[in-house]
Each structure stands twice: as C-alpha cells, then as structure tokens.
CSV table of N, CA and C in Angstrom, one decimal:
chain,number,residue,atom,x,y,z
A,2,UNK,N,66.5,13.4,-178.6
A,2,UNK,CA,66.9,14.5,-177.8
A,2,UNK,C,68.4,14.8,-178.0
A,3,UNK,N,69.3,13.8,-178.4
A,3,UNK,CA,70.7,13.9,-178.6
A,3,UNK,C,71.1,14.7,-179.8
A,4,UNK,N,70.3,14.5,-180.8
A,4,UNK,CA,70.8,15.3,-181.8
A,4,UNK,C,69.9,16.1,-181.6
A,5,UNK,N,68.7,16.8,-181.0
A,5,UNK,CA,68.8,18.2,-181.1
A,5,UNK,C,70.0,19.1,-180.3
A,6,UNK,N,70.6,18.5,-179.4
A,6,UNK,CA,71.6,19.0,-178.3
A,6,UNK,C,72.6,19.5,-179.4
A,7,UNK,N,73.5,18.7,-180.7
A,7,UNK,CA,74.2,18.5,-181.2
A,7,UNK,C,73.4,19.8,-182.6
A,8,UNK,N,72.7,19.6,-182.6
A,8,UNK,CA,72.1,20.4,-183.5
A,8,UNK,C,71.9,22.0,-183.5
A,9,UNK,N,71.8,22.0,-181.8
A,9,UNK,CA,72.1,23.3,-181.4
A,9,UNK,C,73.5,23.8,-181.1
A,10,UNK,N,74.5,23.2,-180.8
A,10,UNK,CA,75.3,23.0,-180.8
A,10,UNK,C,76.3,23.6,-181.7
A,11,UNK,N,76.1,22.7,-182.7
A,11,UNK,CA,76.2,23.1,-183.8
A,11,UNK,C,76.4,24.6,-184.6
A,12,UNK,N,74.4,25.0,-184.3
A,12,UNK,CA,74.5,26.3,-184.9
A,12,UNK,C,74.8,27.2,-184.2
A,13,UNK,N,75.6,27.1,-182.7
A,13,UNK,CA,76.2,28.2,-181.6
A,13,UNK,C,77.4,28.2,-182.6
A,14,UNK,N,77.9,27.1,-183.1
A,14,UNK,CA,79.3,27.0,-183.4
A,14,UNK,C,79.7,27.7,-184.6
A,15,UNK,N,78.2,27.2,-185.6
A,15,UNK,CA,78.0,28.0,-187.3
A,15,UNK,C,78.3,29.8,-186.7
A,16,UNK,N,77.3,29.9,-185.7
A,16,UNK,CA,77.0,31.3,-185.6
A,16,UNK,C,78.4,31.8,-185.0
A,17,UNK,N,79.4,31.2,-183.8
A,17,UNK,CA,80.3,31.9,-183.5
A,17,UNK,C,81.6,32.1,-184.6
A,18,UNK,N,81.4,31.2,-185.7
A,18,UNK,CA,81.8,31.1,-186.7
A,18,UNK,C,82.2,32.4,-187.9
A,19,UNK,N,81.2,32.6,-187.6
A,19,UNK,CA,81.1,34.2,-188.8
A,19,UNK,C,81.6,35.0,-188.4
A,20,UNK,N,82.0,35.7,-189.9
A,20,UNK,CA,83.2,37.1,-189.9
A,20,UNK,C,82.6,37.9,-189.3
A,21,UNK,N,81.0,38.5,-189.6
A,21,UNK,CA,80.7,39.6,-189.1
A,21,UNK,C,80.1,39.0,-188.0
A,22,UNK,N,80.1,39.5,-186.7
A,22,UNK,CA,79.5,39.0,-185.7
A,22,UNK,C,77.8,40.6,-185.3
A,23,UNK,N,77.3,40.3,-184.6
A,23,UNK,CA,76.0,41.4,-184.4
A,23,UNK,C,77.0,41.7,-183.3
A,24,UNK,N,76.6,43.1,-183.8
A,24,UNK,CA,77.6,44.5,-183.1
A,24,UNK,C,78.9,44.8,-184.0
A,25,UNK,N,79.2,44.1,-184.8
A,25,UNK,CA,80.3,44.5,-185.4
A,25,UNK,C,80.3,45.9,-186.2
A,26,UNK,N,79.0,45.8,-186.7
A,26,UNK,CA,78.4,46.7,-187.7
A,26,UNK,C,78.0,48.2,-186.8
A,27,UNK,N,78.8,49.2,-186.8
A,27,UNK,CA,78.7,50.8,-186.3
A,27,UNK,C,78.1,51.9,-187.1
A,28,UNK,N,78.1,51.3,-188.5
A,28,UNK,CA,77.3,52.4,-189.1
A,28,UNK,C,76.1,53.0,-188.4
A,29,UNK,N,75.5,52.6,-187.9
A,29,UNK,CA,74.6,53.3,-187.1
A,29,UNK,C,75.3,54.7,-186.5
A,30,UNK,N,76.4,54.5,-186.1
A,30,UNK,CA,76.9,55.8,-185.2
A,30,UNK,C,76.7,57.0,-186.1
A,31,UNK,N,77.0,57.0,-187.1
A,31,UNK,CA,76.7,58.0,-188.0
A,31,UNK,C,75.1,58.8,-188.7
A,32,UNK,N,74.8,57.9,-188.3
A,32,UNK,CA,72.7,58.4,-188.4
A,32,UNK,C,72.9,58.8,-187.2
A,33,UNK,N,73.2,58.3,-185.9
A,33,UNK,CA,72.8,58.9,-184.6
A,33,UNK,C,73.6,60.4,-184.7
A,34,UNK,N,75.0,60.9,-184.8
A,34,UNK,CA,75.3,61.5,-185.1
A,34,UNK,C,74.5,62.9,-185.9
A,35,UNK,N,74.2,62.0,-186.9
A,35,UNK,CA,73.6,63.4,-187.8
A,35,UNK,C,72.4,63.6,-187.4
A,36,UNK,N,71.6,63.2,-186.4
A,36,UNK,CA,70.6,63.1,-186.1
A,36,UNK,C,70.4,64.0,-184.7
A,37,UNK,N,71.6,64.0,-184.1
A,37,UNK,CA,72.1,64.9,-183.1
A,37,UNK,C,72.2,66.2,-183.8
A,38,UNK,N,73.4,66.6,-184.8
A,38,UNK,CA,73.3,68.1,-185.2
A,38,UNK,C,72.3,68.6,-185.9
A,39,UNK,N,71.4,67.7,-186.8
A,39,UNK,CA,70.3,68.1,-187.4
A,39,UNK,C,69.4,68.6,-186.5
A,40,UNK,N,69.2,67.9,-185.3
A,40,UNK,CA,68.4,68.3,-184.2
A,40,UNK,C,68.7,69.5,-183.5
A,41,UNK,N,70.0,70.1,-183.2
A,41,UNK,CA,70.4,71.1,-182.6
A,41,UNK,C,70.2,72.3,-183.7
A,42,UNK,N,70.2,72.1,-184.9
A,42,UNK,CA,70.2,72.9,-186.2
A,42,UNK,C,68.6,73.4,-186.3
A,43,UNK,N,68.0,72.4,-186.2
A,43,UNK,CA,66.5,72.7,-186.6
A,43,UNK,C,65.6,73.1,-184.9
A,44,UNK,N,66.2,73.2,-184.2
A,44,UNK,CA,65.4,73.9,-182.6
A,44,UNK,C,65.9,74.6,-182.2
A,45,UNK,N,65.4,75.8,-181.7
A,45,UNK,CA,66.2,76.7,-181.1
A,45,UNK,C,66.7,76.6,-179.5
A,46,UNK,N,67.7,76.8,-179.3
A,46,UNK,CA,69.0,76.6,-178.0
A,46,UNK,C,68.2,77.4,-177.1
A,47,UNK,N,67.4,78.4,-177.1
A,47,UNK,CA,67.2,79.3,-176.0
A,47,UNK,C,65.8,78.4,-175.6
A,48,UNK,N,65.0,77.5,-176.4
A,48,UNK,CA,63.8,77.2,-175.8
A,48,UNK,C,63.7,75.6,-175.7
A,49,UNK,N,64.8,74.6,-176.2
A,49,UNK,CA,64.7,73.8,-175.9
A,49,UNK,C,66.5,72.8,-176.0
A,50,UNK,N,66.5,71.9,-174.9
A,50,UNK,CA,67.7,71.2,-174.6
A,50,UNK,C,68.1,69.5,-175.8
A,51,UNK,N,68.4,69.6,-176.1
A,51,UNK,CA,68.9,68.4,-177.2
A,51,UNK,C,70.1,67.4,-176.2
A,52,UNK,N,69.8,66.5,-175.9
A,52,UNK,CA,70.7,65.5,-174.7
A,52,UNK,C,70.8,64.0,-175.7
A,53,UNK,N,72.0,63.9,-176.0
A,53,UNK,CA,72.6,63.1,-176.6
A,53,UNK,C,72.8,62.1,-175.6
A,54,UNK,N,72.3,60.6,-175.8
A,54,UNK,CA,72.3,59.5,-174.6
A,54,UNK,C,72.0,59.4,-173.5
A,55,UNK,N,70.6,60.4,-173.1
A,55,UNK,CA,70.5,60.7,-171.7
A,55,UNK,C,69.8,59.4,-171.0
A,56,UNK,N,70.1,59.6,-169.5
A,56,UNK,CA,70.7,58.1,-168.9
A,56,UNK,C,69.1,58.4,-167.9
A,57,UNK,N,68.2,58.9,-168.0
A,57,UNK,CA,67.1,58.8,-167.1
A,57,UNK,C,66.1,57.5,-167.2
A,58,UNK,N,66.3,56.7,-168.1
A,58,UNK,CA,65.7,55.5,-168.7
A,58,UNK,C,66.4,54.3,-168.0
A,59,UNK,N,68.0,54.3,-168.2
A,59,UNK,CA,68.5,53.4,-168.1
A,59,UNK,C,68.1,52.4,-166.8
A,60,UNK,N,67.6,52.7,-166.0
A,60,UNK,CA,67.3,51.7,-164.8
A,60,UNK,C,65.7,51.1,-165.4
A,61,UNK,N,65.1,52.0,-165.5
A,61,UNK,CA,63.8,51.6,-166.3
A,61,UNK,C,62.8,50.4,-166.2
A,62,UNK,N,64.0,49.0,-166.2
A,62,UNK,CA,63.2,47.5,-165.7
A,62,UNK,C,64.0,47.0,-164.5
A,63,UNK,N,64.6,48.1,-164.0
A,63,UNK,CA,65.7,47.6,-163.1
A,63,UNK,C,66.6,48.0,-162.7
A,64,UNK,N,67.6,47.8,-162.5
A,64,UNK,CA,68.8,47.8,-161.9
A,64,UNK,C,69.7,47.3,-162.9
A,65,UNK,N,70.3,48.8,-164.3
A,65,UNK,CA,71.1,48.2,-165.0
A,65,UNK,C,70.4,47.3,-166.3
A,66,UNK,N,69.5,47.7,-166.4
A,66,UNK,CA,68.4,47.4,-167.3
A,66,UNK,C,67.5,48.1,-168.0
A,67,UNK,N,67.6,49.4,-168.6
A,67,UNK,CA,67.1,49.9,-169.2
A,67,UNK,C,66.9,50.0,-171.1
A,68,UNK,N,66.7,51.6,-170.8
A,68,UNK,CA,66.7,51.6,-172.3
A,68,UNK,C,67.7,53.5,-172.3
A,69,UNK,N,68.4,53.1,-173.5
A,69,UNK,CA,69.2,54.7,-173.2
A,69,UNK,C,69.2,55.1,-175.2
A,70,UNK,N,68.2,55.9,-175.2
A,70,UNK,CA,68.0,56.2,-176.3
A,70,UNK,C,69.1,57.2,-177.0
A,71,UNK,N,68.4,57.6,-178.7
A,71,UNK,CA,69.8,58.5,-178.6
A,71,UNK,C,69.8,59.9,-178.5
A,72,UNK,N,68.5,59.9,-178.1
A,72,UNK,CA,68.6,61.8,-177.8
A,72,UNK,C,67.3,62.0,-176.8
A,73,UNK,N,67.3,63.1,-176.5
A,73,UNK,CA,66.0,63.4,-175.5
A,73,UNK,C,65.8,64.7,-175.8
A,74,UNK,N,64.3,65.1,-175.8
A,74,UNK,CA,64.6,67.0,-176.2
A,74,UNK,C,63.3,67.7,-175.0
A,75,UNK,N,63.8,68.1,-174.3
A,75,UNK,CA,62.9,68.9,-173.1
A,75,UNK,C,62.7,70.3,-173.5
A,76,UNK,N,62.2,70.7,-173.4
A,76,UNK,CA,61.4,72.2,-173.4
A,76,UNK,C,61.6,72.7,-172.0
A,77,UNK,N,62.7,74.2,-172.4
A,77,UNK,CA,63.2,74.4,-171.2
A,77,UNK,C,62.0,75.5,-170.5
A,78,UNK,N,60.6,75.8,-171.3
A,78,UNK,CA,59.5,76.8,-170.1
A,78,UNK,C,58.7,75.5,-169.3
A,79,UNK,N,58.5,74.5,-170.2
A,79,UNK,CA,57.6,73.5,-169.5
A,79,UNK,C,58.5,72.3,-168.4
A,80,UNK,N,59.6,71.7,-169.1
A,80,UNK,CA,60.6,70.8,-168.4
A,80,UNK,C,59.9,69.7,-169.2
A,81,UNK,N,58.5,69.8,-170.0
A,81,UNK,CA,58.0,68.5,-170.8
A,81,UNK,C,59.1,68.2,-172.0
A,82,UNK,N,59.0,66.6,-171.8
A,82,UNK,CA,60.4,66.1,-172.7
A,82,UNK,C,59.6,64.8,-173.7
A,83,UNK,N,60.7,64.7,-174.9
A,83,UNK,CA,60.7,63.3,-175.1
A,83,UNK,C,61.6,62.3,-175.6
A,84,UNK,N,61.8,61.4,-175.9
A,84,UNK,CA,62.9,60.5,-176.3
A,84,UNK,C,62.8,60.5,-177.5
A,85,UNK,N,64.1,60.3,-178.6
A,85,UNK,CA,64.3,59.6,-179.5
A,85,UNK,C,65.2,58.6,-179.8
A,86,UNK,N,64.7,57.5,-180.6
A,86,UNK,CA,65.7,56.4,-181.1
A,86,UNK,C,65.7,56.2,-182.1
A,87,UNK,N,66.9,56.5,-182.8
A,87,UNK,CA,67.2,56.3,-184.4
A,87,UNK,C,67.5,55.1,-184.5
A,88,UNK,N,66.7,54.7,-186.0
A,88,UNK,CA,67.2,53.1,-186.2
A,88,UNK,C,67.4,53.3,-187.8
A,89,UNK,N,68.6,52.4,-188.3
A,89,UNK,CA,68.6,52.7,-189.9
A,89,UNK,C,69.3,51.0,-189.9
A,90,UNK,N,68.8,50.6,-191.6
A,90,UNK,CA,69.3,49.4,-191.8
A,90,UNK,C,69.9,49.7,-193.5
A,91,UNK,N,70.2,48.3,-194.0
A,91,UNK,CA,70.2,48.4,-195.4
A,91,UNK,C,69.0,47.7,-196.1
A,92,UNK,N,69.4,46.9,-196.8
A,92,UNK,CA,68.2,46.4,-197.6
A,92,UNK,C,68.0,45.3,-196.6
A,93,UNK,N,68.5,44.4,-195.8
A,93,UNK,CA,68.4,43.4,-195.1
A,93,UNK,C,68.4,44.0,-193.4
A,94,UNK,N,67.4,43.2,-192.6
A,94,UNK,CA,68.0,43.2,-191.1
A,94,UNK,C,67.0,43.4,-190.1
A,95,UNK,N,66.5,43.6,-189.1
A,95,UNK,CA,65.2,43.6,-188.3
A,95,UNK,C,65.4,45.2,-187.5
A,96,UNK,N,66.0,46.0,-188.0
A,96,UNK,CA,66.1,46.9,-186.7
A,96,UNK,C,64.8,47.6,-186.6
A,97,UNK,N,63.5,47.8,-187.6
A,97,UNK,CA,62.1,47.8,-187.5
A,97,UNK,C,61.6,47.1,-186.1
A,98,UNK,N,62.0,45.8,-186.3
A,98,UNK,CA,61.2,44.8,-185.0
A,98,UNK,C,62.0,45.3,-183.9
A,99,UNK,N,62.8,45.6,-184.2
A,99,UNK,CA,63.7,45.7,-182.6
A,99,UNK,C,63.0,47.1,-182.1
A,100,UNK,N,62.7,47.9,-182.9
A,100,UNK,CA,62.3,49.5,-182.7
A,100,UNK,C,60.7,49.1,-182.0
A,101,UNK,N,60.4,48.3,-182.3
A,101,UNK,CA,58.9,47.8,-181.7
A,101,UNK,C,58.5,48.0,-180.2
A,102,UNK,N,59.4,47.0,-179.8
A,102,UNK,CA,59.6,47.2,-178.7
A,102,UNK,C,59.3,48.9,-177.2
A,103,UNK,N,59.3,49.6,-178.2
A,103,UNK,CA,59.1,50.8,-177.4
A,103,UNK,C,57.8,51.5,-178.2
A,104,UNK,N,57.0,50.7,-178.7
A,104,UNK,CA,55.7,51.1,-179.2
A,104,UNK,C,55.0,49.5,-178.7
A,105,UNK,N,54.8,49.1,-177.6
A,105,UNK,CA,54.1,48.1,-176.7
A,105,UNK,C,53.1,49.0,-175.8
A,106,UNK,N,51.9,48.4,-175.6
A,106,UNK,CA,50.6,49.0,-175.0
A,106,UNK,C,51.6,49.1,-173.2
A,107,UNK,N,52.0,47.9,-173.6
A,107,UNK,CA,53.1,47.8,-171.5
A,107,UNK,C,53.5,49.1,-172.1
A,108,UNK,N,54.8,49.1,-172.6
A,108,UNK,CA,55.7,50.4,-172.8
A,108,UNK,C,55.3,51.5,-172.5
A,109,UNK,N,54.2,51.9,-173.8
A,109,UNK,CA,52.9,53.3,-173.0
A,109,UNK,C,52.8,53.4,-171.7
A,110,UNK,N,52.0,52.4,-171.1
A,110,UNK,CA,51.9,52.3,-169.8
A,110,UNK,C,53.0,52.6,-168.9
A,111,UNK,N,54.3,52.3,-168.8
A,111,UNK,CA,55.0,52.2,-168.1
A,111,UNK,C,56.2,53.6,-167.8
A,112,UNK,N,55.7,54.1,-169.6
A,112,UNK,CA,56.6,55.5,-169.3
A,112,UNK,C,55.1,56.7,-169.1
A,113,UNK,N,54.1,56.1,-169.4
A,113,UNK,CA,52.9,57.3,-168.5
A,113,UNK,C,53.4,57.0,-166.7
A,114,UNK,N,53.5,55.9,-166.2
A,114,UNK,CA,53.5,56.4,-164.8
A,114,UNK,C,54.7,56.5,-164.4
A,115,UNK,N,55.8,56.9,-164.9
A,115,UNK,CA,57.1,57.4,-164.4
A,115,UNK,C,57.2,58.9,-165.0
A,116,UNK,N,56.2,59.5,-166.2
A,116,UNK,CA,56.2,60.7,-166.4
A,116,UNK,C,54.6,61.6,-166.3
A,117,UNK,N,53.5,60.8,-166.5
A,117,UNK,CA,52.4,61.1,-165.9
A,117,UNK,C,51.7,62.1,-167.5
A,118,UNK,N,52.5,62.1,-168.4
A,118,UNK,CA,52.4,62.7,-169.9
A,118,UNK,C,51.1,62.3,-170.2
A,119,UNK,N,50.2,63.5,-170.9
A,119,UNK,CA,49.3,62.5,-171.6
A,119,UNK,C,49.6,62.3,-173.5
A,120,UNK,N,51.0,62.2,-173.6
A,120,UNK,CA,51.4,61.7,-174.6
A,120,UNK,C,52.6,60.3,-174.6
A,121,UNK,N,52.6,60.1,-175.6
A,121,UNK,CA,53.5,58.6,-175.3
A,121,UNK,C,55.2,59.6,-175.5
A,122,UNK,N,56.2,59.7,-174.6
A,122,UNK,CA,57.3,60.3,-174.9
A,122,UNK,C,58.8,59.6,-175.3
A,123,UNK,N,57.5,58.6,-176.8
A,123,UNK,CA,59.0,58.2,-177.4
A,123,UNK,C,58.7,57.7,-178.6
A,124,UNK,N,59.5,58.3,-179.9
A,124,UNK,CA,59.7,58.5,-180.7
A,124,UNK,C,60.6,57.6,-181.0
A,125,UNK,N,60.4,57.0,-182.5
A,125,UNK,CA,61.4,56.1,-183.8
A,125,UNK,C,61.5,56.8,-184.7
A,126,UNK,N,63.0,57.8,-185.2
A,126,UNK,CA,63.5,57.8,-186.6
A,126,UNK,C,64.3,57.3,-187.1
A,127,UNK,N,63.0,56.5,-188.5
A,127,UNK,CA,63.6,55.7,-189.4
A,127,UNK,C,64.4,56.4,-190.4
A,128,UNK,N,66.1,55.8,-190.6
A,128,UNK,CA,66.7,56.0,-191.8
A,128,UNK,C,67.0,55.2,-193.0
A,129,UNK,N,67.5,55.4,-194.3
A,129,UNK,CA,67.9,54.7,-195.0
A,129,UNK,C,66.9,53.8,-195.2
A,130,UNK,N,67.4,52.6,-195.6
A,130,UNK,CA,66.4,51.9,-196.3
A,130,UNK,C,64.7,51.9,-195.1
A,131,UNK,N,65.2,52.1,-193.9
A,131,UNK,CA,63.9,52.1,-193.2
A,131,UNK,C,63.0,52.9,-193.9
A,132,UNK,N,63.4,54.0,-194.4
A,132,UNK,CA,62.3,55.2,-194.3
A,132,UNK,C,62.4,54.8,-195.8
A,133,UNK,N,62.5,54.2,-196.6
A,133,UNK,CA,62.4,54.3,-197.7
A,133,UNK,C,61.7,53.2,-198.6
A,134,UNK,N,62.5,52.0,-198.5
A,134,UNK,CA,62.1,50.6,-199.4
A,134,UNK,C,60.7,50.3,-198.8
A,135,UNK,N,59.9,50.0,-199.7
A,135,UNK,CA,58.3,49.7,-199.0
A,135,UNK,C,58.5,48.6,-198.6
A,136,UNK,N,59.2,47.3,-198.5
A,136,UNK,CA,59.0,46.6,-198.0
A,136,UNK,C,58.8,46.6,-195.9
A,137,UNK,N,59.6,47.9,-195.7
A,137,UNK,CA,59.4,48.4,-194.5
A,137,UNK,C,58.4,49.5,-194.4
A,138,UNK,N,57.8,50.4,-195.5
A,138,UNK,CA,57.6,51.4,-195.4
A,138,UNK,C,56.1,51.2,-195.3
A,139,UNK,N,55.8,50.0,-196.4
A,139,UNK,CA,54.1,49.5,-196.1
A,139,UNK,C,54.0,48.9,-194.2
A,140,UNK,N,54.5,48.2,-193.8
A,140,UNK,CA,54.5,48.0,-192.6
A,140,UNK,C,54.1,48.9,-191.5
A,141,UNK,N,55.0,50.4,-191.0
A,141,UNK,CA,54.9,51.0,-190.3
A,141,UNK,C,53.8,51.5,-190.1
A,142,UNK,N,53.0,52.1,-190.5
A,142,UNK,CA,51.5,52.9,-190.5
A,142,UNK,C,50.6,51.4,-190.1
A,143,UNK,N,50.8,50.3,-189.3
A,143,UNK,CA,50.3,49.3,-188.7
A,143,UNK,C,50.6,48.9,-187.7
A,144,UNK,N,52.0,49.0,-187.7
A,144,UNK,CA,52.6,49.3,-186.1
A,144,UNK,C,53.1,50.2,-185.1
A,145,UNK,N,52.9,51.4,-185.6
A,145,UNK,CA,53.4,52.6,-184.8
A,145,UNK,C,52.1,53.7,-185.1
A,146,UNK,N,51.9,54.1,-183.7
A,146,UNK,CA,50.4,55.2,-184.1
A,146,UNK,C,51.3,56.4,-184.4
A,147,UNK,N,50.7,57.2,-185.2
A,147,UNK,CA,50.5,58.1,-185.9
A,147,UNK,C,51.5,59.3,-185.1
A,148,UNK,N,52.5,60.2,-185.7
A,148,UNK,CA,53.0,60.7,-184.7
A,148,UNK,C,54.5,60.3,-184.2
A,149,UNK,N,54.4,59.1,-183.6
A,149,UNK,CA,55.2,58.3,-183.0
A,149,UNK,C,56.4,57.9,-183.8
A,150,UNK,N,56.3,58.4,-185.1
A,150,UNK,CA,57.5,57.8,-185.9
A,150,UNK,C,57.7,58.9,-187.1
A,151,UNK,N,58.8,58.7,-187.6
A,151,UNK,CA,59.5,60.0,-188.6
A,151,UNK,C,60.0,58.8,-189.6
A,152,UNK,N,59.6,58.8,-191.2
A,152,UNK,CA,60.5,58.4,-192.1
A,152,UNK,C,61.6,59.3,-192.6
A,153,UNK,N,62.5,59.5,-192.4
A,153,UNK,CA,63.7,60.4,-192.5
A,153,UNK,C,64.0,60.1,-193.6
A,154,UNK,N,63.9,60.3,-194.7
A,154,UNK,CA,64.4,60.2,-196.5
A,154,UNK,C,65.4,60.9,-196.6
A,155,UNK,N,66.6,60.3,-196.8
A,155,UNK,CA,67.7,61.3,-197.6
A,155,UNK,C,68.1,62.4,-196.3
A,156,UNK,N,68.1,61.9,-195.2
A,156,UNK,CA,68.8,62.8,-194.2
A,156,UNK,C,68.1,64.2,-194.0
A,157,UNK,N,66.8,64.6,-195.1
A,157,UNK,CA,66.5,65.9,-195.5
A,157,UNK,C,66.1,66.2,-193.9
A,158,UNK,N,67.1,67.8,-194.1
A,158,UNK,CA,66.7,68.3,-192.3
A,158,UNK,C,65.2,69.0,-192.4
A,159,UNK,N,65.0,69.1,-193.4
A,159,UNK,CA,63.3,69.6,-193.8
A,159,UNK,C,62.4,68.9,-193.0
A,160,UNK,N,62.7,67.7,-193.9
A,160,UNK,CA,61.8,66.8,-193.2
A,160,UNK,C,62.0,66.7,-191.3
A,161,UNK,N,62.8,66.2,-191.3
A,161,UNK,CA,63.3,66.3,-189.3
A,161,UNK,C,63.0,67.9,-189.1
A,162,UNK,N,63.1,68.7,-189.4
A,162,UNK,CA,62.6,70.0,-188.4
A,162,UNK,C,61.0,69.8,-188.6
A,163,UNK,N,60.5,69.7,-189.8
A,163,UNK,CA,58.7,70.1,-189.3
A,163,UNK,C,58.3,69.1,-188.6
A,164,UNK,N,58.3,67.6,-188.3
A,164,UNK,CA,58.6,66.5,-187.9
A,164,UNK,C,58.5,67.1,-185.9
A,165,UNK,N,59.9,67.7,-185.8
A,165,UNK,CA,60.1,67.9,-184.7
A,165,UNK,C,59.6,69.1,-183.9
A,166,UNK,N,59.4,70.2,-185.0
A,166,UNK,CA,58.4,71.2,-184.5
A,166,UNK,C,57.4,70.9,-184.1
A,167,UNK,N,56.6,69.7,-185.2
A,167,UNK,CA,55.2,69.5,-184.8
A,167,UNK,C,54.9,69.1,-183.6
A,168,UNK,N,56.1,68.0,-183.1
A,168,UNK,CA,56.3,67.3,-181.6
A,168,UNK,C,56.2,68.1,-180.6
A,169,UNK,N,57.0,69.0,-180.7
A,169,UNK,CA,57.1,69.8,-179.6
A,169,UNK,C,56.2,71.1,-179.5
A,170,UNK,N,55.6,71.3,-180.5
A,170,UNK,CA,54.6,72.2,-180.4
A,170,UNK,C,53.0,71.4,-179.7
A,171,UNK,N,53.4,70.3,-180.0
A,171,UNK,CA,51.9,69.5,-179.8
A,171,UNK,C,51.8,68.9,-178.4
A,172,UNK,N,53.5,68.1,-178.1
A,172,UNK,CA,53.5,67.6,-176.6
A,172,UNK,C,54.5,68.6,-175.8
A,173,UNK,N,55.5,69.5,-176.2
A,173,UNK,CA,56.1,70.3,-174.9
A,173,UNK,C,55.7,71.5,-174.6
A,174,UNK,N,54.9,72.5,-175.7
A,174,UNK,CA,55.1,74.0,-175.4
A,174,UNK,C,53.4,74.3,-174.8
A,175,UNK,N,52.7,73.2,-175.1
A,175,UNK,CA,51.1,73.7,-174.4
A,175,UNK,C,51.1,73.7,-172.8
C-alpha cells in the first residue's frame, strides 16, 4: 500500500513538474474566434442572434457548474436556439473525448427538459486535425448522431455556412 502512496505521489510530482501544464495551451482562442466571425458572416443579423459565451448553461448541474459553450445562435421569429462548442487539437490530445460529453443519452435528456426541443440543441465543431486526420475522423460517425457535428476543414466558411443553414433551417425557422 506504501509504495502505491509514493508512486502516486510521485506522478503528482512528475506531472506538476512539466513546462507545459493543461491550460497553458490557448490556441484554441483563435478557432473560437474565427468561429464567431465566420458565424456572424454566413447568417443574416436581421433573422438570427450569434452570442459569443452565453451563460444560460452555466448553472446547468448546479450552482456554478455548468457548461458555457462558445456560441449560441437563436432565431429571432421563433426564439428556437442552439449551442455550439468548438473543439480543435493537433496531431495529439483527447479534445474528441472531452467533446463527448455533451453527446450522452443523460445530456439529450437533460437539455430536452430545460428546453422542451424536439431536437438535441448542441452541436461540436471540429477543427484542424479534428476535422481532418482519420485517426479522429473514422471515429466520429460512431459517436455523434448525424447532424450533431461539423468537420470544419481548412476553416472553409463554405463549409460552416451550409452546415449552419441546414441547422437552422431544420431546428429554428419551422
């Protein structure tokens, strides 16, 4: 029992150890970013709102426990909305599994009865190597239903407008 103590121990020490610590790394701000103007670029202003970090999630499991994605897009005739969360990596890293998380049968469940949707209103767009290297790209079409997720290649705003049109033609303007 003693050397596992020491062994954990240990790798708290290995791990507080390292240059790069998790969170160091901000590139991310920059997909979220372009992800925001690309969005404001490809929908039009008079029929739908683009909300960069909107905080209606954040309580979500609690008190100070949520989830605060990085954009939200409502349809200003219906008030029907949905979330998005950009995730991008390099060749290495889990932000796939972490994106998972908000494609759980609970999850479904839990943003149907706070919004009563008969759609799930939250989206994953993948960048960079996400949307790209098969090693992630064979994966997703087994964990995310159909719909639910955007491979974003090369930032192309093509791709993210028909992507987003289709969203919102399908779950906000009926």
């Amino acid at each position: 029992m003693e050397s596992k103590r020491a062994a954990r121990g240990m790798n708290s020490e290995l791990l507080s150890a390292r240059a790069i610590q998790p969170g160091d790394d901000r590139t991310f701000e920059e997909s979220e970013s372009q992800f925001i103007l690309a969005t404001k670029a490809c929908l039009p202003a008079d029929r739908y709102r683009v909300e960069a970090k909107p905080s209606e999630l954040r309580d979500l499991f609690g008190e100070r426990s949520g989830v605060v994605p990085e954009a939200s897009i409502t349809s200003l005739a219906t008030g029907r909305k949905f979330f998005v969360e950009v995730k991008k990596q390099g060749a290495a890293g889990n932000a796939e599994e972490r994106a998972c998380k908000h494609h759980t049968v609970q999850f479904y469940k839990c943003l149907h009865e706070r919004f009563g949707y008969a759609y799930h209103p939250y989206v994953t767009i993948f960048c960079e190597s996400l949307a790209t290297n098969p090693r992630y790209t064979r994966k997703v079409i087994y964990l995310y239903e159909p719909d639910q997720y955007l491979l974003w290649v090369d930032y192309d705003r093509d791709i993210l407008k028909n992507y987003l049109v289709g969203r919102c033609a399908a779950w906000l303007d009926n």
